[in-house]
PDB file of C-alpha atoms in Angstrom:
ATOM      1  CA  GLY Z  50       0.003  -0.097  -0.049  1.00  0.00           C
ATOM      2  CA  ALA Z  51       0.876   3.646  -0.251  1.00  0.00           C
ATOM      3  CA  SER Z  52       1.625   5.794   2.737  1.00  0.00           C
ATOM      4  CA  THR Z  53       0.415   9.429   2.861  1.00  0.00           C
ATOM      5  CA  ILE Z  54       0.526  12.247   5.470  1.00  0.00           C
ATOM      6  CA  ASN Z  55      -1.949  15.157   4.872  1.00  0.00           C
ATOM      7  CA  GLY Z  56      -2.485  13.845   1.227  1.00  0.00           C
ATOM      8  CA  THR Z  57       1.238  13.877   0.433  1.00  0.00           C
ATOM      9  CA  ALA Z  58       2.436  10.456  -0.938  1.00  0.00           C
ATOM     10  CA  LEU Z  59       5.287   9.238   0.836  1.00  0.00           C
ATOM     11  CA  GLY Z  60       5.822   6.002  -1.068  1.00  0.00           C
ATOM     12  CA  GLY Z  61       4.870   2.314  -0.875  1.00  0.00           C
ATOM     13  CA  LEU Z  62       4.877   0.337   2.482  1.00  0.00           C
ATOM     14  CA  GLY Z  63       5.940  -2.880   0.541  1.00  0.00           C
ATOM     15  CA  LEU Z  64       3.091  -4.998   2.061  1.00  0.00           C
ATOM     16  CA  GLN Z  65       3.185  -8.523   0.754  1.00  0.00           C
ATOM     17  CA  SER Z  66       0.292 -10.543  -0.394  1.00  0.00           C
ATOM     18  CA  VAL Z  67      -0.772 -13.220   1.920  1.00  0.00           C
ATOM     19  CA  ALA Z  68      -2.193 -16.576   0.631  1.00  0.00           C
ATOM     20  CA  ALA Z  69      -4.668 -18.651   2.548  1.00  0.00           C
ATOM     21  CA  ARG Z  70      -3.742 -22.000   4.027  1.00  0.00           C
ATOM     22  CA  ALA Z  71      -5.591 -25.238   3.039  1.00  0.00           C
ATOM     23  CA  ASP Z  72      -7.960 -24.830   6.127  1.00  0.00           C
ATOM     24  CA  GLY Z  73      -8.738 -21.217   5.098  1.00  0.00           C
ATOM     25  CA  THR Z  74      -6.768 -19.351   7.773  1.00  0.00           C
ATOM     26  CA  PHE Z  75      -4.160 -16.908   6.912  1.00  0.00           C
ATOM     27  CA  ASP Z  76      -1.693 -14.460   8.920  1.00  0.00           C
ATOM     28  CA  LEU Z  77      -1.017 -10.854   8.260  1.00  0.00           C
ATOM     29  CA  ALA Z  78       2.294 -10.193   9.795  1.00  0.00           C
ATOM     30  CA  GLY Z  79       4.224  -6.908  10.253  1.00  0.00           C
ATOM     31  CA  LEU Z  80       1.296  -4.522  10.004  1.00  0.00           C
ATOM     32  CA  LEU Z  81       2.143  -1.175  11.606  1.00  0.00           C
ATOM     33  CA  PRO Z  82      -0.611   0.685  13.332  1.00  0.00           C
ATOM     34  CA  GLY Z  83      -2.734   2.809  10.825  1.00  0.00           C
ATOM     35  CA  SER Z  84      -5.712   2.488   8.472  1.00  0.00           C
ATOM     36  CA  TYR Z  85      -5.570   0.137   5.524  1.00  0.00           C
ATOM     37  CA  ARG Z  86      -7.749  -0.871   2.464  1.00  0.00           C
ATOM     38  CA  LEU Z  87      -8.019  -4.550   2.256  1.00  0.00           C
ATOM     39  CA  THR Z  88      -8.108  -6.058  -1.111  1.00  0.00           C
ATOM     40  CA  ILE Z  89      -8.899  -9.775  -1.863  1.00  0.00           C
ATOM     41  CA  SER Z  90      -7.470 -11.213  -5.227  1.00  0.00           C
ATOM     42  CA  GLY Z  91      -6.826 -14.496  -6.664  1.00  0.00           C
ATOM     43  CA  ILE Z  92     -10.272 -15.780  -6.287  1.00  0.00           C
ATOM     44  CA  THR Z  93     -11.079 -17.625  -9.508  1.00  0.00           C
ATOM     45  CA  GLY Z  94     -14.084 -19.296 -11.191  1.00  0.00           C
ATOM     46  CA  ARG Z  95     -17.522 -18.560  -9.985  1.00  0.00           C
ATOM     47  CA  TRP Z  96     -16.459 -17.348  -6.607  1.00  0.00           C
ATOM     48  CA  TRP Z  97     -16.270 -13.777  -5.423  1.00  0.00           C
ATOM     49  CA  ALA Z  98     -15.373 -11.957  -2.114  1.00  0.00           C
ATOM     50  CA  ARG Z  99     -18.627 -11.273  -0.334  1.00  0.00           C
ATOM     51  CA  SER Z 100     -17.390  -9.735   2.963  1.00  0.00           C
ATOM     52  CA  ALA Z 101     -14.326  -9.387   5.278  1.00  0.00           C
ATOM     53  CA  MET Z 102     -15.875  -8.866   8.885  1.00  0.00           C
ATOM     54  CA  LEU Z 103     -13.909  -7.737  11.771  1.00  0.00           C
ATOM     55  CA  ASP Z 104     -15.630  -6.488  14.954  1.00  0.00           C
ATOM     56  CA  GLY Z 105     -19.012  -6.273  13.195  1.00  0.00           C
ATOM     57  CA  HIS Z 106     -17.495  -4.079  10.396  1.00  0.00           C
ATOM     58  CA  ASP Z 107     -17.076  -5.273   6.742  1.00  0.00           C
ATOM     59  CA  VAL Z 108     -13.605  -3.971   5.936  1.00  0.00           C
ATOM     60  CA  LEU Z 109     -13.996  -4.350   2.318  1.00  0.00           C
ATOM     61  CA  ASP Z 110     -16.355  -1.253   2.493  1.00  0.00           C
ATOM     62  CA  GLU Z 111     -14.451   0.500   5.356  1.00  0.00           C
ATOM     63  CA  SER Z 112     -10.964   0.859   6.236  1.00  0.00           C
ATOM     64  CA  LEU Z 113      -9.153  -1.806   8.267  1.00  0.00           C
ATOM     65  CA  VAL Z 114      -7.824  -0.104  11.253  1.00  0.00           C
ATOM     66  CA  VAL Z 115      -5.015  -1.510  13.064  1.00  0.00           C
ATOM     67  CA  ALA Z 116      -4.395  -0.240  16.622  1.00  0.00           C
ATOM     68  CA  ASP Z 117      -1.645  -2.740  17.388  1.00  0.00           C
ATOM     69  CA  ALA Z 118      -0.029  -5.528  15.615  1.00  0.00           C
ATOM     70  CA  ASP Z 119      -2.770  -8.140  16.350  1.00  0.00           C
ATOM     71  CA  VAL Z 120      -5.950  -8.244  13.942  1.00  0.00           C
ATOM     72  CA  ALA Z 121      -7.280 -11.406  15.240  1.00  0.00           C
ATOM     73  CA  GLY Z 122     -10.828 -12.412  14.259  1.00  0.00           C
ATOM     74  CA  LEU Z 123     -10.890 -11.098  10.511  1.00  0.00           C
ATOM     75  CA  ALA Z 124     -13.317 -13.436   8.767  1.00  0.00           C
ATOM     76  CA  VAL Z 125     -13.257 -13.321   4.821  1.00  0.00           C
ATOM     77  CA  ARG Z 126     -16.400 -14.976   3.226  1.00  0.00           C
ATOM     78  CA  VAL Z 127     -16.259 -15.902  -0.432  1.00  0.00           C
ATOM     79  CA  THR Z 128     -19.555 -17.053  -2.167  1.00  0.00           C
ATOM     80  CA  ASP Z 129     -20.654 -18.478  -5.481  1.00  0.00           C
ATOM     81  CA  ARG Z 130     -23.895 -16.785  -5.176  1.00  0.00           C
ATOM     82  CA  HIS Z 131     -23.798 -13.736  -7.518  1.00  0.00           C
ATOM     83  CA  SER Z 132     -26.314 -10.862  -7.225  1.00  0.00           C
ATOM     84  CA  SER Z 133     -27.042  -8.598 -10.260  1.00  0.00           C
ATOM     85  CA  LEU Z 134     -29.026  -5.564 -11.288  1.00  0.00           C
ATOM     86  CA  SER Z 135     -30.393  -5.452 -14.866  1.00  0.00           C
ATOM     87  CA  GLY Z 136     -32.820  -3.438 -16.950  1.00  0.00           C
ATOM     88  CA  SER Z 137     -33.006  -1.232 -19.752  1.00  0.00           C
ATOM     89  CA  VAL Z 138     -32.809   2.527 -20.439  1.00  0.00           C
ATOM     90  CA  ARG Z 139     -35.727   3.942 -22.541  1.00  0.00           C
ATOM     91  CA  SER Z 140     -36.763   7.496 -23.684  1.00  0.00           C
ATOM     92  CA  ALA Z 141     -40.251   8.781 -22.877  1.00  0.00           C
ATOM     93  CA  GLY Z 142     -41.458   7.533 -26.310  1.00  0.00           C
ATOM     94  CA  GLY Z 143     -40.162   3.882 -25.527  1.00  0.00           C
ATOM     95  CA  ALA Z 144     -36.901   3.922 -27.794  1.00  0.00           C
ATOM     96  CA  PRO Z 145     -33.898   2.371 -26.350  1.00  0.00           C
ATOM     97  CA  VAL Z 146     -31.305   4.805 -25.051  1.00  0.00           C
ATOM     98  CA  SER Z 147     -27.482   3.873 -25.169  1.00  0.00           C
ATOM     99  CA  ASP Z 148     -25.583   7.293 -24.923  1.00  0.00           C
ATOM    100  CA  LEU Z 149     -25.894   7.514 -21.115  1.00  0.00           C
ATOM    101  CA  VAL Z 150     -24.086   5.963 -18.263  1.00  0.00           C
ATOM    102  CA  VAL Z 151     -26.061   3.845 -15.730  1.00  0.00           C
ATOM    103  CA  VAL Z 152     -24.748   4.141 -12.241  1.00  0.00           C
ATOM    104  CA  VAL Z 153     -25.630   2.494  -9.064  1.00  0.00           C
ATOM    105  CA  ALA Z 154     -24.379   3.505  -5.716  1.00  0.00           C
ATOM    106  CA  PRO Z 155     -25.221   2.664  -2.129  1.00  0.00           C
ATOM    107  CA  VAL Z 156     -27.877   4.700  -0.364  1.00  0.00           C
ATOM    108  CA  ASP Z 157     -25.413   5.081   2.586  1.00  0.00           C
ATOM    109  CA  ARG Z 158     -23.059   7.906   1.464  1.00  0.00           C
ATOM    110  CA  ALA Z 159     -20.298   6.668   3.957  1.00  0.00           C
ATOM    111  CA  LEU Z 160     -19.722   3.988   1.497  1.00  0.00           C
ATOM    112  CA  TRP Z 161     -19.124   6.318  -1.565  1.00  0.00           C
ATOM    113  CA  ARG Z 162     -15.445   6.059  -2.612  1.00  0.00           C
ATOM    114  CA  PRO Z 163     -13.924   6.163  -5.966  1.00  0.00           C
ATOM    115  CA  THR Z 164     -12.715   2.515  -5.612  1.00  0.00           C
ATOM    116  CA  ALA Z 165     -15.666   1.188  -3.681  1.00  0.00           C
ATOM    117  CA  ARG Z 166     -16.883  -2.091  -4.644  1.00  0.00           C
ATOM    118  CA  ARG Z 167     -20.559  -0.884  -4.280  1.00  0.00           C
ATOM    119  CA  ILE Z 168     -20.232   1.718  -6.958  1.00  0.00           C
ATOM    120  CA  HIS Z 169     -20.684   0.495 -10.320  1.00  0.00           C
ATOM    121  CA  TRP Z 170     -21.325   2.002 -13.657  1.00  0.00           C
ATOM    122  CA  VAL Z 171     -21.895   0.817 -17.292  1.00  0.00           C
ATOM    123  CA  ARG Z 172     -22.956   2.027 -20.606  1.00  0.00           C
ATOM    124  CA  PRO Z 173     -26.150   0.428 -21.937  1.00  0.00           C
ATOM    125  CA  ALA Z 174     -26.006  -1.688 -25.049  1.00  0.00           C
ATOM    126  CA  THR Z 175     -27.480  -0.248 -28.216  1.00  0.00           C
ATOM    127  CA  ASP Z 176     -30.785  -1.867 -27.259  1.00  0.00           C
ATOM    128  CA  GLY Z 177     -30.812   0.074 -24.038  1.00  0.00           C
ATOM    129  CA  ALA Z 178     -30.030  -3.126 -21.927  1.00  0.00           C
ATOM    130  CA  PHE Z 179     -27.545  -3.013 -18.987  1.00  0.00           C
ATOM    131  CA  THR Z 180     -26.309  -5.408 -16.316  1.00  0.00           C
ATOM    132  CA  LEU Z 181     -24.464  -4.631 -13.176  1.00  0.00           C
ATOM    133  CA  ALA Z 182     -22.971  -7.810 -11.500  1.00  0.00           C
ATOM    134  CA  ASP Z 183     -21.614  -8.677  -8.069  1.00  0.00           C
ATOM    135  CA  LEU Z 184     -23.257  -6.022  -6.015  1.00  0.00           C
ATOM    136  CA  PRO Z 185     -23.174  -6.779  -2.288  1.00  0.00           C
ATOM    137  CA  PRO Z 186     -26.724  -6.970  -0.721  1.00  0.00           C
ATOM    138  CA  GLY Z 187     -28.093  -3.618   0.263  1.00  0.00           C
ATOM    139  CA  GLU Z 188     -30.072  -0.632  -0.794  1.00  0.00           C
ATOM    140  CA  TYR Z 189     -28.890   1.313  -3.736  1.00  0.00           C
ATOM    141  CA  LEU Z 190     -29.573   4.417  -5.953  1.00  0.00           C
ATOM    142  CA  LEU Z 191     -29.946   3.732  -9.649  1.00  0.00           C
ATOM    143  CA  ALA Z 192     -29.509   6.533 -12.161  1.00  0.00           C
ATOM    144  CA  ALA Z 193     -28.844   7.204 -15.874  1.00  0.00           C
ATOM    145  CA  LEU Z 194     -26.471  10.091 -16.359  1.00  0.00           C
ATOM    146  CA  THR Z 195     -25.262  12.098 -19.224  1.00  0.00           C
ATOM    147  CA  ASP Z 196     -21.895  12.422 -17.709  1.00  0.00           C
ATOM    148  CA  PHE Z 197     -20.146  10.608 -15.088  1.00  0.00           C
ATOM    149  CA  ASP Z 198     -16.505  10.534 -13.654  1.00  0.00           C
ATOM    150  CA  VAL Z 199     -15.634   8.022 -10.800  1.00  0.00           C
ATOM    151  CA  ASN Z 200     -14.064  10.891  -8.892  1.00  0.00           C
ATOM    152  CA  ASP Z 201     -17.585  12.695  -8.786  1.00  0.00           C
ATOM    153  CA  VAL Z 202     -18.486  10.438  -5.785  1.00  0.00           C
ATOM    154  CA  ARG Z 203     -16.347  12.596  -3.548  1.00  0.00           C
ATOM    155  CA  ASP Z 204     -18.352  15.699  -4.490  1.00  0.00           C
ATOM    156  CA  ALA Z 205     -21.327  16.435  -2.127  1.00  0.00           C
ATOM    157  CA  SER Z 206     -23.212  18.317  -4.929  1.00  0.00           C
ATOM    158  CA  PHE Z 207     -22.780  15.199  -7.196  1.00  0.00           C
ATOM    159  CA  ALA Z 208     -24.384  13.045  -4.318  1.00  0.00           C
ATOM    160  CA  ASP Z 209     -27.347  15.507  -4.074  1.00  0.00           C
ATOM    161  CA  GLN Z 210     -27.951  15.501  -7.904  1.00  0.00           C
ATOM    162  CA  LEU Z 211     -27.711  11.570  -7.956  1.00  0.00           C
ATOM    163  CA  VAL Z 212     -30.219  11.274  -4.981  1.00  0.00           C
ATOM    164  CA  ALA Z 213     -32.403  13.548  -6.871  1.00  0.00           C
ATOM    165  CA  ALA Z 214     -32.448  11.735 -10.116  1.00  0.00           C
ATOM    166  CA  SER Z 215     -32.287   8.114  -8.905  1.00  0.00           C
ATOM    167  CA  LEU Z 216     -34.497   5.192  -8.340  1.00  0.00           C
ATOM    168  CA  LYS Z 217     -34.201   3.202  -5.053  1.00  0.00           C
ATOM    169  CA  VAL Z 218     -33.562  -0.508  -5.599  1.00  0.00           C
ATOM    170  CA  THR Z 219     -32.672  -3.289  -3.206  1.00  0.00           C
ATOM    171  CA  ILE Z 220     -30.115  -6.069  -3.973  1.00  0.00           C
ATOM    172  CA  SER Z 221     -30.737  -9.466  -2.043  1.00  0.00           C
ATOM    173  CA  GLU Z 222     -27.908 -11.890  -1.383  1.00  0.00           C
ATOM    174  CA  GLY Z 223     -27.559 -14.022  -4.570  1.00  0.00           C
ATOM    175  CA  ALA Z 224     -30.574 -12.578  -6.238  1.00  0.00           C
ATOM    176  CA  SER Z 225     -31.031 -11.048  -9.801  1.00  0.00           C
ATOM    177  CA  ALA Z 226     -32.951  -7.832  -9.604  1.00  0.00           C
ATOM    178  CA  ARG Z 227     -34.458  -5.929 -12.579  1.00  0.00           C
ATOM    179  CA  GLN Z 228     -35.169  -2.185 -12.720  1.00  0.00           C
ATOM    180  CA  ASP Z 229     -35.815  -0.457 -16.010  1.00  0.00           C
ATOM    181  CA  ILE Z 230     -35.311   3.239 -16.340  1.00  0.00           C
ATOM    182  CA  ARG Z 231     -37.754   5.441 -18.285  1.00  0.00           C
ATOM    183  CA  LEU Z 232     -36.513   9.013 -19.061  1.00  0.00           C
ATOM    184  CA  GLY Z 233     -38.940  11.677 -18.493  1.00  0.00           C
TER     185      GLY Z 233
END
Protein backbone atom coordinates (compact mmCIF):
# COMPACT_ATOMS: atom_id res chain seq x y z
CA GLY A 1 0.00 0.00 0.00
CA ALA A 2 0.96 3.64 -0.33
CA SER A 3 1.59 5.80 2.69
CA THR A 4 0.46 9.43 2.88
CA ILE A 5 0.54 12.25 5.38
CA ASN A 6 -1.96 15.09 4.86
CA GLY A 7 -2.45 13.96 1.27
CA THR A 8 1.26 13.90 0.41
CA ALA A 9 2.41 10.53 -0.95
CA LEU A 10 5.44 9.17 0.87
CA GLY A 11 5.86 5.97 -1.09
CA GLY A 12 4.91 2.35 -0.75
CA LEU A 13 4.91 0.34 2.43
CA GLY A 14 5.98 -2.83 0.68
CA LEU A 15 3.21 -4.99 2.13
CA GLN A 16 3.24 -8.48 0.73
CA SER A 17 0.31 -10.54 -0.45
CA VAL A 18 -0.76 -13.34 1.86
CA ALA A 19 -2.07 -16.68 0.67
CA ALA A 20 -4.67 -18.62 2.62
CA ARG A 21 -3.74 -22.03 3.95
CA ALA A 22 -5.66 -25.20 2.99
CA ASP A 23 -7.90 -24.77 6.05
CA GLY A 24 -8.79 -21.21 4.97
CA THR A 25 -6.81 -19.39 7.66
CA PHE A 26 -4.13 -16.79 6.97
CA ASP A 27 -1.75 -14.50 8.84
CA LEU A 28 -1.04 -10.85 8.13
CA ALA A 29 2.34 -10.16 9.73
CA GLY A 30 4.26 -6.94 10.23
CA LEU A 31 1.35 -4.50 10.08
CA LEU A 32 2.10 -1.11 11.58
CA PRO A 33 -0.69 0.72 13.39
CA GLY A 34 -2.78 2.65 10.90
CA SER A 35 -5.64 2.50 8.44
CA TYR A 36 -5.52 0.07 5.49
CA ARG A 37 -7.63 -0.85 2.46
CA LEU A 38 -8.06 -4.60 2.29
CA THR A 39 -8.28 -6.12 -1.17
CA ILE A 40 -8.82 -9.76 -1.96
CA SER A 41 -7.50 -11.17 -5.20
CA GLY A 42 -6.79 -14.53 -6.74
CA ILE A 43 -10.32 -15.87 -6.34
CA THR A 44 -11.13 -17.69 -9.54
CA GLY A 45 -14.04 -19.32 -11.26
CA ARG A 46 -17.52 -18.51 -10.07
CA TRP A 47 -16.38 -17.34 -6.59
CA TRP A 48 -16.16 -13.72 -5.40
CA ALA A 49 -15.34 -11.98 -2.12
CA ARG A 50 -18.63 -11.35 -0.30
CA SER A 51 -17.34 -9.78 2.94
CA ALA A 52 -14.40 -9.39 5.31
CA MET A 53 -15.81 -8.90 8.79
CA LEU A 54 -13.86 -7.59 11.78
CA ASP A 55 -15.61 -6.48 14.96
CA GLY A 56 -18.93 -6.10 13.13
CA HIS A 57 -17.48 -4.00 10.28
CA ASP A 58 -17.08 -5.12 6.68
CA VAL A 59 -13.54 -3.95 5.94
CA LEU A 60 -14.09 -4.41 2.22
CA ASP A 61 -16.31 -1.31 2.54
CA GLU A 62 -14.50 0.49 5.35
CA SER A 63 -10.88 0.90 6.33
CA LEU A 64 -9.12 -1.86 8.24
CA VAL A 65 -7.90 -0.04 11.34
CA VAL A 66 -4.93 -1.60 13.06
CA ALA A 67 -4.36 -0.24 16.57
CA ASP A 68 -1.61 -2.71 17.43
CA ALA A 69 0.04 -5.63 15.66
CA ASP A 70 -2.84 -8.07 16.31
CA VAL A 71 -5.91 -8.16 14.04
CA ALA A 72 -7.35 -11.44 15.28
CA GLY A 73 -10.81 -12.44 14.17
CA LEU A 74 -10.90 -11.12 10.61
CA ALA A 75 -13.28 -13.45 8.74
CA VAL A 76 -13.29 -13.35 4.93
CA ARG A 77 -16.33 -14.87 3.25
CA VAL A 78 -16.40 -15.93 -0.40
CA THR A 79 -19.51 -17.06 -2.20
CA ASP A 80 -20.66 -18.44 -5.50
CA ARG A 81 -24.04 -16.72 -5.12
CA HIS A 82 -23.81 -13.77 -7.50
CA SER A 83 -26.25 -10.90 -7.30
CA SER A 84 -26.99 -8.60 -10.19
CA LEU A 85 -29.11 -5.69 -11.29
CA SER A 86 -30.26 -5.51 -14.88
CA GLY A 87 -32.74 -3.50 -16.86
CA SER A 88 -33.03 -1.19 -19.83
CA VAL A 89 -32.95 2.54 -20.44
CA ARG A 90 -35.78 3.91 -22.60
CA SER A 91 -36.77 7.37 -23.77
CA ALA A 92 -40.15 8.82 -22.85
CA GLY A 93 -41.40 7.45 -26.19
CA GLY A 94 -40.07 3.95 -25.47
CA ALA A 95 -37.00 3.98 -27.74
CA PRO A 96 -33.81 2.40 -26.37
CA VAL A 97 -31.18 4.83 -25.08
CA SER A 98 -27.50 3.88 -25.07
CA ASP A 99 -25.61 7.19 -24.91
CA LEU A 100 -25.86 7.52 -21.11
CA VAL A 101 -24.05 5.94 -18.19
CA VAL A 102 -26.07 3.80 -15.77
CA VAL A 103 -24.73 4.29 -12.24
CA VAL A 104 -25.58 2.42 -9.06
CA ALA A 105 -24.35 3.64 -5.67
CA PRO A 106 -25.27 2.66 -2.12
CA VAL A 107 -27.90 4.70 -0.31
CA ASP A 108 -25.41 5.01 2.57
CA ARG A 109 -23.09 7.83 1.49
CA ALA A 110 -20.42 6.67 3.95
CA LEU A 111 -19.73 3.88 1.44
CA TRP A 112 -19.07 6.28 -1.45
CA ARG A 113 -15.43 6.14 -2.55
CA PRO A 114 -14.02 6.15 -6.09
CA THR A 115 -12.75 2.59 -5.64
CA ALA A 116 -15.77 1.34 -3.69
CA ARG A 117 -17.03 -2.10 -4.61
CA ARG A 118 -20.61 -0.90 -4.17
CA ILE A 119 -20.38 1.74 -6.91
CA HIS A 120 -20.76 0.35 -10.41
CA TRP A 121 -21.39 1.96 -13.76
CA VAL A 122 -21.92 0.74 -17.28
CA ARG A 123 -22.94 2.07 -20.66
CA PRO A 124 -26.13 0.41 -21.92
CA ALA A 125 -25.99 -1.71 -25.06
CA THR A 126 -27.51 -0.35 -28.28
CA ASP A 127 -30.85 -1.87 -27.26
CA GLY A 128 -30.71 0.05 -23.94
CA ALA A 129 -30.01 -3.09 -21.87
CA PHE A 130 -27.59 -3.03 -18.95
CA THR A 131 -26.34 -5.42 -16.28
CA LEU A 132 -24.41 -4.61 -13.12
CA ALA A 133 -22.98 -7.75 -11.51
CA ASP A 134 -21.66 -8.76 -8.08
CA LEU A 135 -23.27 -6.05 -6.01
CA PRO A 136 -23.21 -6.82 -2.29
CA PRO A 137 -26.71 -6.96 -0.75
CA GLY A 138 -28.18 -3.63 0.29
CA GLU A 139 -30.11 -0.56 -0.77
CA TYR A 140 -28.86 1.30 -3.83
CA LEU A 141 -29.57 4.39 -5.91
CA LEU A 142 -29.87 3.77 -9.66
CA ALA A 143 -29.61 6.55 -12.22
CA ALA A 144 -28.90 7.15 -15.90
CA LEU A 145 -26.50 10.07 -16.28
CA THR A 146 -25.28 12.03 -19.29
CA ASP A 147 -21.86 12.55 -17.73
CA PHE A 148 -20.05 10.55 -15.05
CA ASP A 149 -16.53 10.49 -13.67
CA VAL A 150 -15.73 8.07 -10.83
CA ASN A 151 -14.12 10.92 -8.88
CA ASP A 152 -17.52 12.66 -8.78
CA VAL A 153 -18.48 10.42 -5.85
CA ARG A 154 -16.29 12.60 -3.59
CA ASP A 155 -18.34 15.69 -4.44
CA ALA A 156 -21.31 16.38 -2.16
CA SER A 157 -23.16 18.28 -4.91
CA PHE A 158 -22.88 15.23 -7.18
CA ALA A 159 -24.36 13.08 -4.40
CA ASP A 160 -27.29 15.47 -4.05
CA GLN A 161 -27.89 15.37 -7.83
CA LEU A 162 -27.68 11.57 -7.93
CA VAL A 163 -30.16 11.21 -5.09
CA ALA A 164 -32.60 13.58 -6.82
CA ALA A 165 -32.37 11.75 -10.17
CA SER A 166 -32.35 8.15 -8.96
CA LEU A 167 -34.58 5.21 -8.26
CA LYS A 168 -34.09 3.22 -5.06
CA VAL A 169 -33.49 -0.51 -5.54
CA THR A 170 -32.76 -3.32 -3.11
CA ILE A 171 -30.27 -6.04 -3.95
CA SER A 172 -30.66 -9.34 -2.09
CA GLU A 173 -27.97 -11.95 -1.46
CA GLY A 174 -27.51 -14.06 -4.60
CA ALA A 175 -30.56 -12.59 -6.34
CA SER A 176 -31.03 -11.02 -9.75
CA ALA A 177 -33.05 -7.80 -9.60
CA ARG A 178 -34.50 -5.91 -12.55
CA GLN A 179 -35.23 -2.21 -12.78
CA ASP A 180 -35.96 -0.43 -16.04
CA ILE A 181 -35.29 3.30 -16.38
CA ARG A 182 -37.74 5.46 -18.34
CA LEU A 183 -36.41 8.95 -19.08
CA GLY A 184 -38.95 11.72 -18.59
